[in-house]
Coordinates of C-alpha atoms and ligand atoms in Angstrom, one line a residue:
M1 CA -46.5 -6.3 59.7
A2 CA -49.5 -4.3 58.5
N3 CA -50.6 -3.2 62.0
P4 CA -47.6 -0.9 62.9
R5 CA -47.9 0.6 59.5
I6 CA -51.5 1.5 59.9
R7 CA -51.0 2.9 63.3
A8 CA -48.0 4.9 62.2
L9 CA -49.9 6.3 59.2
T10 CA -53.1 7.2 61.2
W11 CA -51.0 8.8 63.8
W12 CA -49.1 10.7 61.2
R13 CA -52.1 12.0 59.3
K14 CA -53.7 13.2 62.5
W15 CA -50.6 15.2 63.4
A16 CA -50.2 16.5 59.8
K17 CA -53.5 18.4 60.3
R18 CA -52.3 20.1 63.3
D19 CA -48.8 21.0 62.2
W20 CA -47.3 19.5 59.2
A21 CA -43.8 19.9 60.6
I22 CA -44.7 17.2 63.1
A23 CA -45.7 14.9 60.1
A24 CA -42.0 14.2 59.8
V25 CA -42.0 12.5 63.1
G26 CA -44.6 10.1 61.7
F27 CA -42.7 9.7 58.6
T28 CA -39.7 8.5 60.5
I29 CA -42.0 5.9 62.1
I30 CA -43.3 4.8 58.7
L31 CA -39.8 4.6 57.4
F32 CA -38.8 2.5 60.4
A33 CA -41.9 0.3 59.9
L34 CA -41.0 -0.1 56.2
T35 CA -37.5 -1.1 57.2
L36 CA -38.8 -3.8 59.4
L37 CA -41.2 -4.8 56.6
F38 CA -38.4 -5.1 54.1
D39 CA -36.1 -6.8 56.5
S40 CA -38.7 -9.4 57.5
R41 CA -38.6 -10.5 53.8
N42 CA -34.9 -11.0 53.9
P43 CA -33.8 -13.4 56.6
D44 CA -30.2 -12.6 55.9
L45 CA -30.7 -9.1 57.4
N46 CA -32.0 -10.2 60.8
S47 CA -28.8 -11.0 62.6
T48 CA -28.5 -9.4 66.0
D49 CA -24.9 -8.3 65.1
D50 CA -26.6 -5.5 63.2
L51 CA -28.2 -3.9 66.3
I52 CA -25.9 -1.1 67.4
P53 CA -26.2 0.4 70.9
L54 CA -26.9 4.1 71.6
T55 CA -24.0 6.2 73.0
L56 CA -24.8 9.4 74.8
L57 CA -22.6 12.3 73.8
R58 CA -21.3 13.1 77.4
R59 CA -18.9 15.7 76.2
A60 CA -21.9 17.8 75.0
K61 CA -22.5 18.9 78.6
A62 CA -19.4 21.1 78.6
T63 CA -20.5 23.2 75.7
G64 CA -24.2 23.0 76.4
A65 CA -24.9 21.1 73.1
F66 CA -28.3 19.8 74.2
C67 CA -31.3 18.3 72.4
L68 CA -34.5 20.4 72.3
D69 CA -35.5 19.3 75.8
G70 CA -32.0 19.7 77.3
S71 CA -31.1 16.0 77.2
L72 CA -27.7 14.8 75.8
P73 CA -27.5 14.1 72.1
A74 CA -26.5 10.6 71.0
Y75 CA -25.1 8.5 68.2
H76 CA -24.4 4.8 67.3
F77 CA -20.9 3.6 66.5
Q78 CA -19.6 0.4 64.9
K79 CA -15.9 -0.1 64.5
G80 CA -14.4 -0.7 61.0
F81 CA -12.2 -3.7 60.3
G82 CA -9.7 -5.0 57.7
S83 CA -9.2 -2.7 54.7
G84 CA -11.9 -0.4 56.2
S85 CA -10.2 0.3 59.5
N86 CA -9.1 3.8 58.6
N87 CA -12.3 4.7 56.6
W88 CA -15.4 6.3 57.9
V89 CA -19.0 6.6 56.8
L90 CA -21.3 8.9 58.9
H91 CA -25.0 9.0 58.5
I92 CA -27.2 11.9 59.9
E93 CA -30.7 10.8 60.8
G94 CA -33.6 12.8 59.3
G95 CA -37.1 13.7 60.6
G96 CA -38.3 17.1 59.4
W97 CA -38.1 20.3 61.3
C98 CA -40.0 22.3 63.9
N99 CA -41.1 25.7 62.9
S100 CA -42.9 27.1 66.0
I101 CA -42.7 27.0 69.8
E102 CA -45.7 24.7 69.8
S103 CA -44.2 22.2 67.3
C104 CA -40.8 22.2 68.9
N105 CA -42.5 21.6 72.3
D106 CA -44.4 18.6 70.8
R107 CA -41.1 17.3 69.4
K108 CA -39.4 17.6 72.8
R109 CA -41.5 14.6 73.8
T110 CA -40.3 12.3 70.9
A111 CA -37.0 10.8 69.9
L112 CA -36.5 13.6 67.5
G113 CA -36.2 16.1 70.3
S114 CA -34.9 14.1 73.3
S115 CA -32.6 11.2 73.8
N116 CA -34.8 10.1 76.7
Y117 CA -37.1 8.6 74.0
M118 CA -34.5 7.2 71.6
D119 CA -34.3 3.4 71.0
Q120 CA -31.3 1.9 72.7
L121 CA -30.5 -0.3 69.8
V122 CA -30.9 0.5 66.1
E123 CA -30.3 -1.7 63.0
F124 CA -27.5 -0.7 60.7
S125 CA -28.6 -1.5 57.2
G126 CA -28.2 -0.1 53.7
I127 CA -25.2 2.3 53.6
L128 CA -24.5 1.3 57.3
S129 CA -24.7 -2.4 56.7
G130 CA -21.8 -4.6 57.7
H131 CA -22.6 -7.2 55.0
P132 CA -20.7 -7.0 51.7
S133 CA -23.7 -8.5 49.9
Q134 CA -25.8 -5.5 51.0
N135 CA -23.1 -2.8 51.1
P136 CA -20.3 -3.7 48.7
D137 CA -18.0 -0.7 49.2
F138 CA -18.5 0.5 52.7
Y139 CA -19.4 -2.6 54.7
N140 CA -16.1 -2.8 56.7
W141 CA -15.7 1.0 57.3
N142 CA -16.2 2.6 60.7
K143 CA -19.9 3.5 60.8
V144 CA -21.6 6.2 62.8
K145 CA -25.3 7.1 62.9
I146 CA -25.9 10.6 64.2
R147 CA -29.2 10.9 66.0
Y148 CA -31.3 14.0 65.1
C149 CA -32.7 15.9 68.1
D150 CA -32.5 19.6 67.5
G151 CA -35.3 20.1 64.9
A152 CA -33.3 22.4 62.6
S153 CA -30.8 20.2 60.6
F154 CA -28.0 20.8 63.2
A155 CA -28.1 24.5 62.4
G156 CA -29.8 26.1 65.4
H157 CA -28.2 28.8 67.6
P158 CA -28.9 29.4 71.3
E159 CA -29.3 33.2 71.0
S160 CA -32.8 32.4 69.7
Q161 CA -34.0 30.3 72.6
F162 CA -36.2 30.7 75.7
K163 CA -38.9 32.6 73.9
N164 CA -41.9 33.6 75.9
G165 CA -40.8 31.5 78.9
T166 CA -40.7 28.2 77.0
K167 CA -37.8 26.0 77.9
L168 CA -36.4 24.9 74.5
F169 CA -32.8 24.5 73.6
F170 CA -31.7 25.5 70.1
R171 CA -28.3 24.0 70.0
G172 CA -28.1 22.2 66.6
Q173 CA -24.7 23.8 65.6
L174 CA -23.2 23.1 69.0
I175 CA -24.4 19.4 68.7
W176 CA -22.7 19.1 65.3
E177 CA -19.5 20.5 66.7
A178 CA -19.6 18.2 69.8
I179 CA -20.3 15.1 67.5
M180 CA -17.4 16.1 65.3
D181 CA -15.0 16.3 68.4
E182 CA -16.2 13.0 69.6
V183 CA -15.9 11.1 66.3
L184 CA -12.6 12.7 65.5
S185 CA -11.4 11.3 68.9
L186 CA -12.7 7.8 68.0
G187 CA -10.3 7.8 65.0
L188 CA -11.8 10.0 62.4
S189 CA -8.9 12.4 62.7
N190 CA -6.7 9.7 61.1
A191 CA -9.2 8.9 58.3
K192 CA -7.9 8.0 54.9
E193 CA -11.4 7.9 53.3
A194 CA -14.5 9.4 54.6
L195 CA -18.1 9.9 53.5
L196 CA -20.6 12.1 55.3
S197 CA -24.2 11.2 54.5
G198 CA -27.7 11.8 55.6
C199 CA -31.3 11.4 54.7
S200 CA -34.1 14.0 54.5
A201 CA -33.5 16.7 57.1
G202 CA -30.2 14.8 57.6
G203 CA -29.4 15.1 53.9
L204 CA -30.0 18.8 54.3
A205 CA -27.7 18.8 57.4
T206 CA -25.1 16.9 55.2
L207 CA -25.1 19.7 52.7
I208 CA -24.9 22.5 55.4
H209 CA -21.9 20.9 57.2
C210 CA -20.2 19.1 54.3
D211 CA -17.2 21.6 53.9
D212 CA -16.8 21.8 57.7
F213 CA -16.6 18.0 57.8
R214 CA -14.0 18.1 55.1
D215 CA -12.0 20.8 56.9
H216 CA -11.7 18.7 60.0
L217 CA -10.0 15.8 58.2
P218 CA -6.4 15.3 57.0
K219 CA -5.6 17.1 53.8
D220 CA -4.6 13.9 52.0
A221 CA -7.8 12.1 52.9
T222 CA -10.5 11.5 50.3
V223 CA -13.6 13.2 51.7
K224 CA -17.0 13.4 50.0
C225 CA -20.7 14.0 50.9
L226 CA -23.9 12.2 50.0
A227 CA -27.3 13.8 50.4
D228 CA -30.2 11.4 50.2
A229 CA -33.7 12.8 49.7
G230 CA -32.4 16.1 51.0
F231 CA -32.9 18.2 47.9
F232 CA -36.0 20.1 49.1
L233 CA -37.4 22.5 46.5
D234 CA -38.4 26.1 46.8
E235 CA -41.5 25.5 44.8
P236 CA -45.1 26.8 45.2
D237 CA -47.9 24.4 46.1
I238 CA -50.8 23.5 43.8
L239 CA -52.6 26.8 44.8
G240 CA -49.5 28.8 44.0
N241 CA -48.7 29.5 47.7
R242 CA -45.1 29.4 48.8
T243 CA -45.8 27.0 51.6
M244 CA -42.3 25.5 51.8
R245 CA -40.6 28.9 51.7
A246 CA -42.8 30.2 54.5
F247 CA -42.1 27.1 56.6
Y248 CA -38.3 27.4 56.1
H249 CA -38.6 31.1 57.0
D250 CA -40.2 30.1 60.3
V251 CA -37.5 27.5 61.0
V252 CA -34.7 29.9 60.2
Q253 CA -36.2 32.7 62.3
L254 CA -37.1 30.5 65.3
Q255 CA -33.8 28.8 65.6
G256 CA -31.5 31.5 64.3
T257 CA -30.0 29.1 61.6
A258 CA -28.6 31.9 59.4
K259 CA -25.4 31.7 61.4
S260 CA -24.8 28.2 60.1
L261 CA -25.4 29.1 56.5
H262 CA -22.8 30.4 54.0
K263 CA -22.1 34.1 54.3
N264 CA -21.9 34.4 50.5
C265 CA -25.6 33.5 50.5
V266 CA -27.0 35.2 53.6
G267 CA -25.3 38.4 52.5
R268 CA -27.1 38.4 49.2
M269 CA -30.6 37.2 50.0
E270 CA -33.2 36.5 52.6
P271 CA -31.6 33.8 54.9
S272 CA -34.5 31.4 54.6
K273 CA -33.7 31.0 50.9
C274 CA -30.2 30.0 51.9
F275 CA -31.7 27.0 53.7
F276 CA -32.7 25.5 50.3
P277 CA -30.2 23.0 48.9
Q278 CA -30.1 24.7 45.5
E279 CA -28.5 27.7 47.2
I280 CA -26.4 25.7 49.7
V281 CA -24.7 23.6 47.0
K282 CA -23.4 26.7 45.2
N283 CA -20.9 27.3 48.0
V284 CA -20.0 23.6 48.7
R285 CA -16.4 22.9 47.6
T286 CA -16.4 19.2 48.6
P287 CA -17.5 16.5 46.0
L288 CA -21.2 15.8 46.4
F289 CA -23.5 13.0 45.4
I290 CA -27.3 13.7 45.2
V291 CA -29.7 10.7 45.6
N292 CA -33.3 11.9 45.2
P293 CA -36.4 10.5 43.7
A294 CA -38.0 12.8 41.1
Y295 CA -41.4 12.2 42.8
D296 CA -40.2 12.4 46.4
F297 CA -43.3 11.5 48.3
W298 CA -42.4 13.8 51.3
Q299 CA -42.0 16.7 49.0
I300 CA -45.3 15.9 47.2
Q301 CA -47.2 15.7 50.4
H302 CA -45.6 18.8 52.0
I303 CA -44.4 21.1 49.3
L304 CA -46.5 20.5 46.3
V305 CA -49.8 19.3 47.8
P306 CA -49.8 20.2 51.5
D307 CA -53.0 19.5 53.4
A308 CA -54.1 23.2 53.3
S309 CA -53.8 23.3 49.5
D310 CA -56.3 20.6 49.0
P311 CA -59.4 21.3 51.2
H312 CA -61.7 19.2 49.0
G313 CA -59.4 16.2 49.0
Y314 CA -59.1 16.0 45.2
W315 CA -55.5 14.9 45.7
S316 CA -56.0 12.6 48.7
R317 CA -55.5 9.4 46.8
C318 CA -52.8 10.6 44.4
R319 CA -50.6 12.1 47.0
L320 CA -50.5 8.8 48.9
N321 CA -50.2 6.5 45.8
I322 CA -48.8 7.8 42.5
Q323 CA -50.7 5.1 40.7
K324 CA -54.0 6.7 41.7
C325 CA -53.2 10.1 40.0
N326 CA -55.2 11.1 37.0
S327 CA -53.6 12.5 33.9
S328 CA -53.8 16.2 34.9
Q329 CA -52.3 15.4 38.3
I330 CA -49.5 13.5 36.6
E331 CA -48.9 16.5 34.5
T332 CA -48.5 18.6 37.7
L333 CA -46.1 16.0 39.0
Q334 CA -44.0 16.2 35.8
G335 CA -43.8 19.9 36.3
F336 CA -42.4 19.2 39.8
R337 CA -39.9 16.8 38.4
N338 CA -38.9 19.5 35.8
S339 CA -38.3 21.9 38.6
L340 CA -36.1 19.4 40.4
L341 CA -34.0 18.9 37.2
K342 CA -33.8 22.7 36.7
A343 CA -32.6 23.1 40.3
L344 CA -30.0 20.4 39.7
S345 CA -28.8 21.7 36.4
E346 CA -25.9 23.8 37.8
L347 CA -24.7 20.8 39.8
Q348 CA -24.9 18.7 36.7
Q349 CA -22.2 20.7 35.0
R350 CA -19.7 20.0 37.9
K351 CA -17.3 17.1 37.2
E352 CA -16.9 15.9 40.7
V353 CA -20.7 15.7 41.4
G354 CA -22.6 12.4 41.1
M355 CA -26.4 11.9 40.9
F356 CA -29.0 9.2 41.0
I357 CA -32.4 10.8 40.3
N358 CA -34.8 8.0 39.8
S359 CA -38.5 8.3 38.8
C360 CA -39.8 6.5 41.9
F361 CA -42.4 7.6 44.5
I362 CA -40.4 7.1 47.6
H363 CA -38.3 9.3 50.0
C364 CA -35.0 8.1 51.5
Q365 CA -33.2 5.2 49.7
T366 CA -29.8 4.8 51.2
L367 CA -30.7 3.2 54.5
M368 CA -33.0 0.4 53.3
A369 CA -31.4 -2.7 51.9
E370 CA -34.3 -3.0 49.5
T371 CA -33.5 0.3 47.7
W372 CA -29.7 0.6 48.4
H373 CA -28.4 -2.7 47.0
S374 CA -30.5 -5.8 46.4
P375 CA -31.7 -7.7 43.4
N376 CA -34.9 -5.7 43.3
S377 CA -33.3 -2.2 43.9
P378 CA -34.2 0.6 41.5
R379 CA -31.9 1.1 38.5
I380 CA -32.0 3.7 35.8
N381 CA -32.4 3.2 32.1
D382 CA -31.4 -0.4 31.9
K383 CA -28.1 0.4 33.5
E384 CA -26.9 -2.4 35.9
Q385 CA -26.0 -0.2 38.9
T386 CA -27.9 -0.1 42.1
I387 CA -27.7 3.2 44.1
A388 CA -24.9 1.6 46.2
E389 CA -22.9 0.8 43.0
S390 CA -23.4 4.3 41.5
V391 CA -22.4 5.9 44.8
G392 CA -19.3 3.6 45.0
D393 CA -18.4 4.3 41.3
W394 CA -18.5 8.1 42.1
Y395 CA -16.7 7.8 45.5
F396 CA -13.8 5.7 44.1
N397 CA -13.7 7.6 40.7
R398 CA -14.3 4.3 38.9
K399 CA -16.6 6.1 36.6
V400 CA -18.6 9.3 36.4
S401 CA -22.0 8.6 37.7
K402 CA -24.8 11.1 36.9
Q403 CA -27.9 9.3 36.2
I404 CA -31.3 10.8 35.5
D405 CA -34.3 8.6 35.0
C406 CA -36.9 9.0 32.3
P407 CA -40.3 10.4 33.6
Y408 CA -42.9 8.2 35.5
P409 CA -44.1 5.6 34.7
C410 CA -41.2 4.5 32.5
N411 CA -39.1 2.7 35.2
P412 CA -40.2 -0.9 36.0
T413 CA -37.6 -1.2 38.7
C414 CA -39.1 1.3 41.0
Y415 CA -40.5 0.5 44.4
N416 CA -43.4 2.9 44.4
M417 CA -44.7 3.2 47.9
D418 CA -48.4 3.0 48.4
F419 CA -49.9 4.5 51.6
T420 CA -53.5 3.9 50.7
R421 CA -53.2 0.2 50.8
S422 CA -53.4 -0.1 54.6
L423 CA -56.1 2.6 55.1
Ligands
NAG1 C1 -44.3 35.6 72.1 O1 -45.5 36.2 72.6 C2 -46.0 37.4 71.9 C3 -47.2 38.0 72.6 O2 -48.1 36.9 72.9 C4 -46.2 37.0 70.5 O3 -46.6 38.1 69.7 C5 -45.0 36.4 69.9 O4 -45.2 36.0 68.5 C6 -44.5 35.2 70.7 N1 -43.2 34.7 70.2 C7 -43.0 33.5 69.8 C8 -41.7 33.2 69.2 O5 -43.9 32.7 69.9
NAG2 C1 -53.3 30.0 49.3 O1 -53.6 30.7 48.2 C2 -54.9 31.0 48.1 C3 -55.3 31.6 46.7 O2 -54.2 32.3 46.2 C4 -55.3 32.0 49.3 O3 -56.7 32.3 49.2 C5 -55.0 31.3 50.5 O4 -55.3 32.1 51.7 C6 -53.7 30.7 50.6 N1 -53.6 29.8 51.8 C7 -52.6 29.8 52.6 C8 -52.6 28.7 53.7 O5 -51.6 30.6 52.5
NAG3 C1 -58.2 15.0 37.7 O1 -58.7 15.2 39.1 C2 -58.8 16.6 39.4 C3 -59.2 16.7 40.8 O2 -60.2 15.8 41.2 C4 -59.9 17.2 38.4 O3 -60.1 18.6 38.7 C5 -59.4 17.0 37.0 O4 -60.5 17.4 36.1 C6 -59.1 15.5 36.7 N1 -58.6 15.4 35.4 C7 -58.8 14.5 34.5 C8 -58.2 14.6 33.2 O5 -59.6 13.6 34.8

């Protein structure tokens, strides 16, 4: 299993130098490789029943809801059964963003910009798993994995495209609408219970579209949204540069995403600030659950310590393995954790909101069996619940579930990822 990880990582680091937006593509590959790694340890997960075929969104043609390269968007669907027949869990795939013509053109030649490159079969695990042992509350629900191919969290608008003769389609919002129409026609329109979820850029998309999702469903349905590793912070990097803000500014400008953001926000401040979750959630009416590690490795590598902020490589080991950080670097990471808790403090006051903020060095945690629900999954402060159980408790109002972990390295249940091991 080491080989694909090494290849993925080397590939990813090379690209990160050219344009860190593209790093996200590599990240997806790493995540995929890790999923395989975890799965190979657990023979129970390797059943072919869990491989779900890709469906092209044919209706997208009528509205021009195309991926970056003009191909049709796509999704994977598995029908629910038994008590889950009228319930729906949707998961929006992640994979960063593209912020320039060049990086969107590069993305066009990957599965994150074109369905021509997407795998025909994907494994449904974690929150999409069909096994009660892995996914106690949602295993028999209808399940949809929405593939990400627009580069702007399903918030792009066509008015911004065809710049300088480059053929790129910015149709994220239209893709979201076409996907909704399709899934509603598959039975979502009669849902009794529904959960919209997503990881990383898909977690951001979940926050952006949560209320719209709610508004499409019956009034008496229970509808909630779960953002996994999607709480990207508007924080300066270690040199004090606003790297992430500048990056989001470019994404929002390039793809015209302001039109998908709440008017209460874009009317009051610079639209790119409204692309940050801490602003988005202020206007979300639907109950939310936030799963986010306090030391999100994607955020550490791209927001806190982007390549350009560390020309001498003082952070090169620490940003790949939290156990290699020295005491002053840990102090900087604790500052980043404090900023996350501060950004979440308003949400924490809201009764209907759930949280699982663990002190692990990881990114998405709801799609991998290992982190979602298994004997070795992360837990917080000696409480018994896995992420799956905390989300279930919140979804079904079994108990209020807002858990915030003590600072690193207090939590022995963390699976802290180590990207230096294989180098
Ligand atoms: C289009 O080209 C002009 C002139 O070369 C340049 O100034 C501008 O930034 C380009 N626009 C985009 C979106 O790349
Ligand atoms: C980051 O900040 C430093 C010092 O404030 C500045 O010299 C540098 O140009 C900035 N780098 C970038 C990539 O913005
Ligand atoms: C930690 O590493 C950084 C970068 O190499 C260095 O500047 C700093 O002095 C170190 N701090 C400690 C306490 O060793």
